[in-house]
Coordinates of C-alpha atoms in Angstrom, one line a residue:
M1 CA 9.6 43.4 133.0
K2 CA 13.7 42.8 133.7
T3 CA 14.7 46.3 132.5
K4 CA 11.9 48.1 134.9
K5 CA 13.0 45.6 137.9
K6 CA 16.9 46.5 137.1
K7 CA 15.7 50.4 137.0
I8 CA 14.1 49.9 140.3
R9 CA 17.2 48.2 141.9
S10 CA 19.5 50.9 140.5
S11 CA 17.1 53.8 141.7
L12 CA 17.7 52.3 145.4
S13 CA 21.5 51.5 144.7
S14 CA 22.6 54.2 147.2
I15 CA 20.9 57.0 148.9
P16 CA 22.8 59.9 147.4
D17 CA 21.6 58.7 143.9
F18 CA 18.2 58.2 145.2
I19 CA 17.7 61.5 146.7
T20 CA 18.9 62.8 143.3
E21 CA 16.4 60.8 141.3
H22 CA 13.6 62.5 143.5
N23 CA 15.2 65.8 144.2
S24 CA 12.1 67.6 142.9
V25 CA 9.5 65.6 145.2
I26 CA 11.8 65.8 148.3
K27 CA 12.5 69.6 147.6
E28 CA 8.6 70.5 147.0
S29 CA 7.6 68.3 150.3
F30 CA 10.3 69.6 152.5
I31 CA 9.4 73.1 151.6
A32 CA 5.6 72.5 152.3
L33 CA 6.6 70.5 155.3
L34 CA 8.6 73.7 156.4
I35 CA 5.7 75.9 156.1
C36 CA 3.3 73.1 157.9
A37 CA 5.9 73.6 160.8
L38 CA 5.5 77.1 160.8
G39 CA 1.7 76.7 161.1
D40 CA 2.0 74.2 163.8
L41 CA 4.4 76.2 166.0
F42 CA 1.9 79.0 166.2
A43 CA -0.9 76.4 167.1
G44 CA 1.4 74.9 169.5
I45 CA 2.2 78.5 171.1
I46 CA -1.8 78.8 171.3
L47 CA -2.5 75.7 172.6
G48 CA 0.6 75.9 175.2
N49 CA -1.1 79.2 176.6
M50 CA -4.8 78.0 176.6
T51 CA -4.4 76.9 180.1
F52 CA -7.6 79.2 181.2
F53 CA -9.8 78.1 178.4
L54 CA -8.9 74.2 179.3
K55 CA -9.6 74.9 182.9
A56 CA -12.6 77.2 182.3
F57 CA -14.3 74.9 179.8
P58 CA -13.8 71.1 181.2
G59 CA -13.8 68.4 178.5
L60 CA -12.4 71.3 175.5
L61 CA -9.2 69.2 175.4
V62 CA -11.3 66.1 174.1
I63 CA -12.6 68.0 170.9
I64 CA -9.7 69.7 169.9
P65 CA -7.5 67.0 168.1
G66 CA -10.8 66.0 166.5
A67 CA -11.4 69.4 165.3
I68 CA -7.9 70.1 164.1
G69 CA -7.7 66.6 162.5
M70 CA -11.1 67.4 160.9
R71 CA -9.7 70.4 159.1
G72 CA -7.0 68.6 157.7
N73 CA -9.1 65.5 156.6
I74 CA -11.9 67.4 154.8
F75 CA -9.8 70.0 153.0
G76 CA -6.9 67.7 152.6
S77 CA -9.4 65.4 150.5
F78 CA -10.6 68.5 148.8
A79 CA -7.2 69.5 147.7
S80 CA -6.5 65.8 146.5
R81 CA -9.6 65.9 144.7
L82 CA -8.7 69.4 143.0
S83 CA -4.9 68.1 142.5
T84 CA -6.4 64.9 140.7
N85 CA -9.1 66.9 138.7
L86 CA -6.1 69.3 137.6
H87 CA -4.2 66.7 136.5
I88 CA -6.7 65.2 134.5
G89 CA -8.2 68.1 133.2
M90 CA -11.5 68.1 135.0
I91 CA -10.9 71.4 136.4
S92 CA -9.4 74.2 134.6
P93 CA -6.4 75.9 136.4
K94 CA -7.7 79.1 135.4
F95 CA -9.9 79.2 138.2
E96 CA -13.2 79.0 136.1
R97 CA -16.3 77.9 137.6
S98 CA -17.6 74.8 136.8
E99 CA -20.1 72.1 138.4
Q100 CA -17.2 70.0 139.5
L101 CA -15.5 72.8 141.1
N102 CA -19.0 74.1 142.8
S103 CA -19.8 70.4 144.0
N104 CA -16.5 70.1 145.6
I105 CA -16.9 73.5 147.2
V106 CA -20.4 72.8 148.6
S107 CA -19.3 69.3 149.6
A108 CA -16.2 70.5 151.8
F109 CA -18.6 72.8 153.4
V110 CA -21.2 70.8 154.5
L111 CA -19.1 67.9 155.5
T112 CA -17.3 70.5 158.1
M113 CA -20.6 71.3 159.5
I114 CA -21.8 67.6 159.6
L115 CA -18.6 66.4 161.2
S116 CA -18.7 69.3 163.5
L117 CA -22.1 68.6 164.9
F118 CA -21.0 64.7 165.2
L119 CA -17.7 65.7 166.8
A120 CA -19.7 67.7 169.6
V121 CA -21.9 64.8 170.2
L122 CA -19.0 62.2 170.2
A123 CA -16.8 64.5 172.7
K124 CA -19.7 64.5 175.0
I125 CA -20.3 60.9 175.0
F126 CA -16.8 60.3 175.7
C127 CA -16.3 62.4 178.4
L128 CA -19.4 60.7 180.3
A129 CA -18.0 57.3 179.4
F130 CA -14.5 58.0 180.9
N131 CA -16.3 60.2 183.8
F132 CA -14.4 63.5 182.5
E133 CA -15.4 66.8 183.7
S134 CA -17.2 68.5 180.9
I135 CA -19.2 71.5 179.5
P136 CA -22.8 70.6 178.5
L137 CA -23.6 69.5 175.3
V138 CA -25.2 72.4 173.9
D139 CA -22.0 73.9 174.6
F140 CA -19.8 71.5 173.0
I141 CA -22.3 71.8 169.7
F142 CA -22.1 75.5 169.9
I143 CA -18.3 75.6 169.9
S144 CA -17.6 72.8 167.5
I145 CA -20.2 74.2 164.5
M146 CA -19.2 77.9 165.1
A147 CA -15.7 77.2 165.0
G148 CA -16.3 75.0 161.8
V149 CA -18.1 77.8 160.2
I150 CA -15.1 80.2 161.0
S151 CA -12.7 77.6 159.7
N152 CA -14.4 77.4 156.5
V153 CA -14.7 80.8 155.5
I154 CA -10.9 80.8 155.8
M155 CA -10.1 77.2 154.6
L156 CA -12.2 77.1 151.3
P157 CA -10.5 80.0 149.6
I158 CA -6.9 79.3 150.8
T159 CA -7.1 75.6 149.5
M160 CA -8.2 76.8 146.1
F161 CA -5.6 79.3 146.0
I162 CA -3.0 77.2 146.8
S163 CA -3.8 74.1 144.7
F164 CA -4.3 76.5 141.5
R165 CA -1.2 78.5 142.2
S166 CA 1.1 75.6 142.7
F167 CA -0.1 73.7 139.6
N168 CA 0.3 76.8 137.3
H169 CA 3.7 77.2 138.8
G170 CA 4.6 73.6 137.6
W171 CA 4.6 72.2 141.1
D172 CA 2.8 68.7 141.6
P173 CA -0.2 69.8 144.2
D174 CA 0.2 66.4 146.0
N175 CA 3.7 67.2 147.3
V176 CA 2.5 70.6 148.5
T177 CA -1.1 71.2 149.1
T178 CA -1.9 69.0 151.5
P179 CA 0.7 69.9 154.1
V180 CA 0.3 73.1 153.6
I181 CA -3.8 72.9 154.0
A182 CA -3.1 71.0 157.2
A183 CA -0.6 73.8 158.6
V184 CA -3.3 76.4 157.6
G185 CA -6.2 74.1 159.2
D186 CA -3.9 73.7 162.4
L187 CA -3.1 77.4 162.5
F188 CA -6.8 78.8 162.4
T189 CA -8.4 76.0 164.1
L190 CA -7.2 76.9 167.6
P191 CA -8.3 80.5 166.9
A192 CA -11.6 79.5 165.9
I193 CA -12.3 77.4 168.7
V194 CA -11.1 80.5 171.2
A195 CA -13.4 82.8 169.0
A196 CA -16.4 80.5 169.4
V197 CA -15.6 80.1 173.5
L198 CA -15.4 83.8 173.6
I199 CA -18.8 84.1 171.7
L200 CA -20.5 81.4 173.7
S201 CA -19.3 83.2 176.9
Y202 CA -21.2 86.1 175.7
L203 CA -24.6 84.2 175.0
N204 CA -24.1 82.3 178.3
S205 CA -25.5 85.8 179.9
N206 CA -29.1 84.7 178.1
M207 CA -29.6 80.9 178.2
L208 CA -32.9 81.2 176.3
I209 CA -30.8 83.2 173.1
K210 CA -28.0 80.7 173.4
Y211 CA -30.3 77.4 173.4
I212 CA -32.2 79.6 170.3
V213 CA -29.2 80.2 168.2
S214 CA -27.8 76.5 168.9
L215 CA -31.0 75.2 167.6
I216 CA -31.0 77.3 164.5
I217 CA -27.5 76.5 164.0
V218 CA -28.3 72.5 163.9
V219 CA -31.2 73.0 161.4
C220 CA -29.2 74.8 159.1
V221 CA -26.8 72.1 159.3
V222 CA -29.2 69.3 158.6
I223 CA -30.7 71.4 155.7
A224 CA -27.6 72.0 154.2
F225 CA -27.0 68.3 154.2
V226 CA -30.0 67.5 152.7
Y227 CA -29.2 70.1 149.9
S228 CA -26.0 68.6 149.1
I229 CA -27.3 65.3 148.2
K230 CA -29.3 66.6 146.0
M231 CA -27.1 69.1 144.3
S232 CA -25.6 66.9 141.7
D233 CA -24.2 63.8 141.6
E234 CA -20.8 64.5 142.0
S235 CA -21.5 66.4 145.5
K236 CA -23.6 63.3 146.2
K237 CA -20.8 61.0 145.7
I238 CA -18.3 63.0 147.9
I239 CA -20.7 63.4 150.6
T240 CA -21.8 59.7 150.8
Q241 CA -18.2 58.1 150.1
S242 CA -16.6 60.6 152.5
T243 CA -19.4 60.9 155.5
P244 CA -18.7 57.3 156.9
V245 CA -15.1 57.6 156.5
L246 CA -15.0 60.9 158.3
L247 CA -17.4 59.8 161.1
V248 CA -14.5 56.8 161.7
S249 CA -12.1 59.6 161.7
S250 CA -13.8 61.9 164.3
V251 CA -14.2 58.8 166.4
L252 CA -10.5 58.1 166.4
G253 CA -9.9 62.0 166.9
V254 CA -11.9 62.2 170.0
S255 CA -10.1 59.1 171.3
A256 CA -6.8 61.2 170.7
G257 CA -8.1 64.0 172.6
G258 CA -9.2 61.4 175.6
I259 CA -5.6 60.5 175.6
L260 CA -4.7 63.9 175.9
N261 CA -7.3 64.7 178.4
S262 CA -6.4 61.9 180.9
S263 CA -2.7 63.4 180.9
I264 CA -3.7 67.2 181.3
E265 CA -1.9 68.1 184.2
T266 CA 1.2 66.5 183.3
L267 CA 0.8 68.3 179.7
L268 CA 0.1 71.7 181.5
T269 CA 3.0 71.4 183.7
N270 CA 5.3 70.4 180.9
P271 CA 5.0 73.1 178.0
S272 CA 7.3 72.3 175.7
L273 CA 5.8 68.7 175.6
L274 CA 2.2 70.9 174.9
T275 CA 4.0 73.0 172.3
L276 CA 5.5 69.7 170.7
L277 CA 1.9 68.3 170.4
P278 CA 0.4 70.1 167.4
L279 CA 4.0 70.1 165.6
F280 CA 4.2 66.5 165.7
S281 CA 0.7 65.7 165.3
G282 CA 0.9 68.1 162.3
E283 CA 4.2 67.0 160.6
S284 CA 3.0 63.2 160.9
G285 CA -0.4 63.9 159.1
S286 CA 1.2 66.2 156.6
L287 CA 4.0 63.4 155.8
I288 CA 1.2 60.7 155.6
S289 CA -1.0 63.0 153.6
I290 CA 1.7 63.5 150.9
L291 CA 2.0 60.0 151.0
S292 CA -1.8 59.3 150.7
A293 CA -2.3 61.8 147.9
R294 CA 1.0 60.6 145.8
L295 CA -0.4 57.3 145.9
S296 CA -4.1 58.4 145.3
S297 CA -2.8 60.0 142.2
A298 CA -0.5 57.3 141.0
L299 CA -3.1 54.7 141.3
H300 CA -5.3 57.0 138.8
Y301 CA -2.5 57.4 136.3
G302 CA -1.9 53.4 136.5
V303 CA 1.9 54.5 137.6
I304 CA 1.0 51.9 140.8
E305 CA -0.8 48.6 140.3
P306 CA -3.0 48.1 143.1
M307 CA -1.0 44.8 144.4
K308 CA -1.1 43.2 147.6
R309 CA 2.8 43.4 148.0
P310 CA 4.0 47.2 147.6
A311 CA 6.8 47.2 144.8
G312 CA 8.7 50.0 142.4
E313 CA 6.9 53.6 142.7
S314 CA 5.3 52.6 146.2
I315 CA 8.7 51.9 147.6
H316 CA 10.3 54.8 146.5
N317 CA 7.5 56.8 148.0
F318 CA 8.1 55.1 151.5
L319 CA 11.8 55.9 151.2
I320 CA 10.8 59.6 150.3
C321 CA 8.8 59.9 153.6
Y322 CA 11.7 58.3 155.6
I323 CA 14.1 60.7 154.4
L324 CA 11.9 63.6 155.2
A325 CA 11.1 62.1 158.9
I326 CA 14.7 62.0 159.5
V327 CA 15.2 65.6 158.9
M328 CA 11.8 67.1 160.1
F329 CA 11.4 65.4 163.4
P330 CA 14.4 66.3 165.0
L331 CA 14.0 70.2 163.6
I332 CA 10.5 70.3 165.0
G333 CA 11.4 68.9 168.6
F334 CA 14.3 71.4 168.5
I335 CA 11.9 74.2 167.4
A336 CA 9.5 73.1 170.3
E337 CA 12.2 73.6 173.0
D338 CA 13.4 76.5 171.8
S339 CA 10.1 78.7 171.5
T340 CA 9.5 77.1 174.8
Q341 CA 12.7 78.7 176.2
I342 CA 12.3 81.9 174.5
L343 CA 8.7 82.4 176.2
G344 CA 10.6 81.9 179.5
L345 CA 8.7 78.4 180.4
S346 CA 10.8 75.4 181.8
G347 CA 11.4 72.8 179.2
V348 CA 12.5 69.0 179.1
G349 CA 16.0 69.9 177.4
F350 CA 17.1 69.7 173.9
L351 CA 18.5 66.4 173.9
N352 CA 15.3 64.6 175.5
I353 CA 12.7 66.4 173.5
I354 CA 14.8 65.7 170.2
S355 CA 15.0 62.2 171.2
I356 CA 11.4 62.0 171.9
S357 CA 10.1 63.5 168.4
L358 CA 12.5 61.6 166.0
I359 CA 12.0 58.2 167.9
S360 CA 8.2 58.9 168.3
G361 CA 8.3 59.9 164.4
I362 CA 10.2 56.8 163.1
I363 CA 8.1 54.6 164.9
L364 CA 4.8 56.4 163.5
I365 CA 6.2 56.4 160.1
S366 CA 6.8 53.0 159.8
V367 CA 3.6 51.9 161.0
M368 CA 1.4 54.3 158.8
I369 CA 3.3 53.8 155.5
F370 CA 1.6 50.3 155.2
V371 CA -1.7 51.4 156.5
V372 CA -1.7 53.8 153.8
Y373 CA -0.6 51.8 151.0
Y374 CA -3.4 49.1 151.8
I375 CA -6.0 51.4 152.5
S376 CA -5.4 53.2 149.1
I377 CA -5.3 49.8 146.9
T378 CA -8.3 48.5 148.8
S379 CA -10.5 51.6 148.2
Y380 CA -9.1 51.4 144.5
N381 CA -10.2 47.9 144.1
R382 CA -13.5 48.4 145.5
D383 CA -14.1 51.3 142.7
L384 CA -14.2 54.1 145.7
D385 CA -12.2 56.9 145.1
P386 CA -8.8 57.0 147.1
D387 CA -9.0 60.8 147.2
N388 CA -12.4 60.7 149.3
I389 CA -11.2 57.8 151.6
V390 CA -7.4 57.6 152.2
I391 CA -6.3 61.0 153.7
P392 CA -9.2 61.1 156.1
I393 CA -8.8 57.4 157.5
S394 CA -4.7 57.6 157.3
T395 CA -4.3 61.2 159.0
S396 CA -7.1 60.1 161.5
V397 CA -5.5 56.8 162.4
T398 CA -1.9 59.0 162.7
D399 CA -3.6 61.5 165.0
A400 CA -5.0 59.0 167.5
I401 CA -2.0 56.9 167.6
S402 CA 0.8 60.0 167.4
S403 CA -0.6 60.9 170.6
L404 CA -0.3 57.5 172.1
I405 CA 3.4 57.2 170.5
L406 CA 4.6 60.8 171.5
I407 CA 3.4 60.0 175.3
S408 CA 4.5 56.5 175.7
V409 CA 8.1 57.6 174.3
S410 CA 8.2 60.6 176.4
L411 CA 7.6 58.5 179.6
L412 CA 10.4 56.2 178.3
I413 CA 12.9 59.0 177.7
L414 CA 11.9 61.1 180.6
G415 CA 11.0 58.4 183.2
A416 CA 7.8 60.2 184.2
A417 CA 4.5 59.0 184.6
I418 CA 2.3 60.9 182.0

């Protein structure tokens, strides 16, 4: 025990020594976060140019953070489960079909459909409760589920490809898959929503067909849910453990959308802030996902003991998060302002937006590392798989409070009422 404590103190003796000791983890995570930033940049540019759709389909902004977060939650958990199963040998890295893999694929697909339906209903309720102008419920349902179907077709094969390829190349999937999957989810969710909106616009010419198609979609979602529960014990476990958590996550995601929707006029007149939103939310979620996946795997390995007070390897993972945050948050602030100016739109200034991004990021990470840790050890101590629980809850809490923190810090720095 004394030797172990001495080793821990030694590894924390200086930042350069710590970085050297954890060089591979920081390097792999940093590369993944850069990829994530690229995907989030495209998402930010798309969102910054969605003003027509946001005005033509009022209330649409309420559903966007929840939809983006849901992709990251479901497929981040899917990637985390694949990572754990690859590490312990339950799934072959040669991409061979098995009951374990099939159950994970079906569960991810069905969870997306179920949560898309719930997200649509929740968004409508939220709009009514806060007196936001909004589209009809059937339109919310169609857009949400159709966007989910489109995203599923893209996300499932990409998640498996990244997980297996990173493992085969000797990279730890915990450091790579979750941020990259989050970036892919951010990149394709908004175009999927736009595609769903365009399909809905076409169907609006015949209301009867629109209602029939929407009803068929809902019935198919319910049938798929029942089928997945009966498919296998593994799929039943994933669905039953994940669904309640993801429902809570959807509530948090819609809350984040409500925060943004209440400030929509200011966001639409400050394109660099609108561009920064997906970047900030995506990088924050990815950092927290990396921490969640690493803690989950460490608990499975027995490297971390589920104690009330974090110590040892847990503290090391916290410090890695801070090192990555100090590098990434100023970078995405710069990217957001630079891309806005390149597109000929008015920004808030490099110093302002870099300060907003860095301060907001440090505040957010300081809160979330403890949230993630205690969710991880609590779920593990209650015989629940952290892979199914930690990432959805932690990233959803991150999505919800990241919007609030970013807007609040913007208020303080810019001196503008947001």
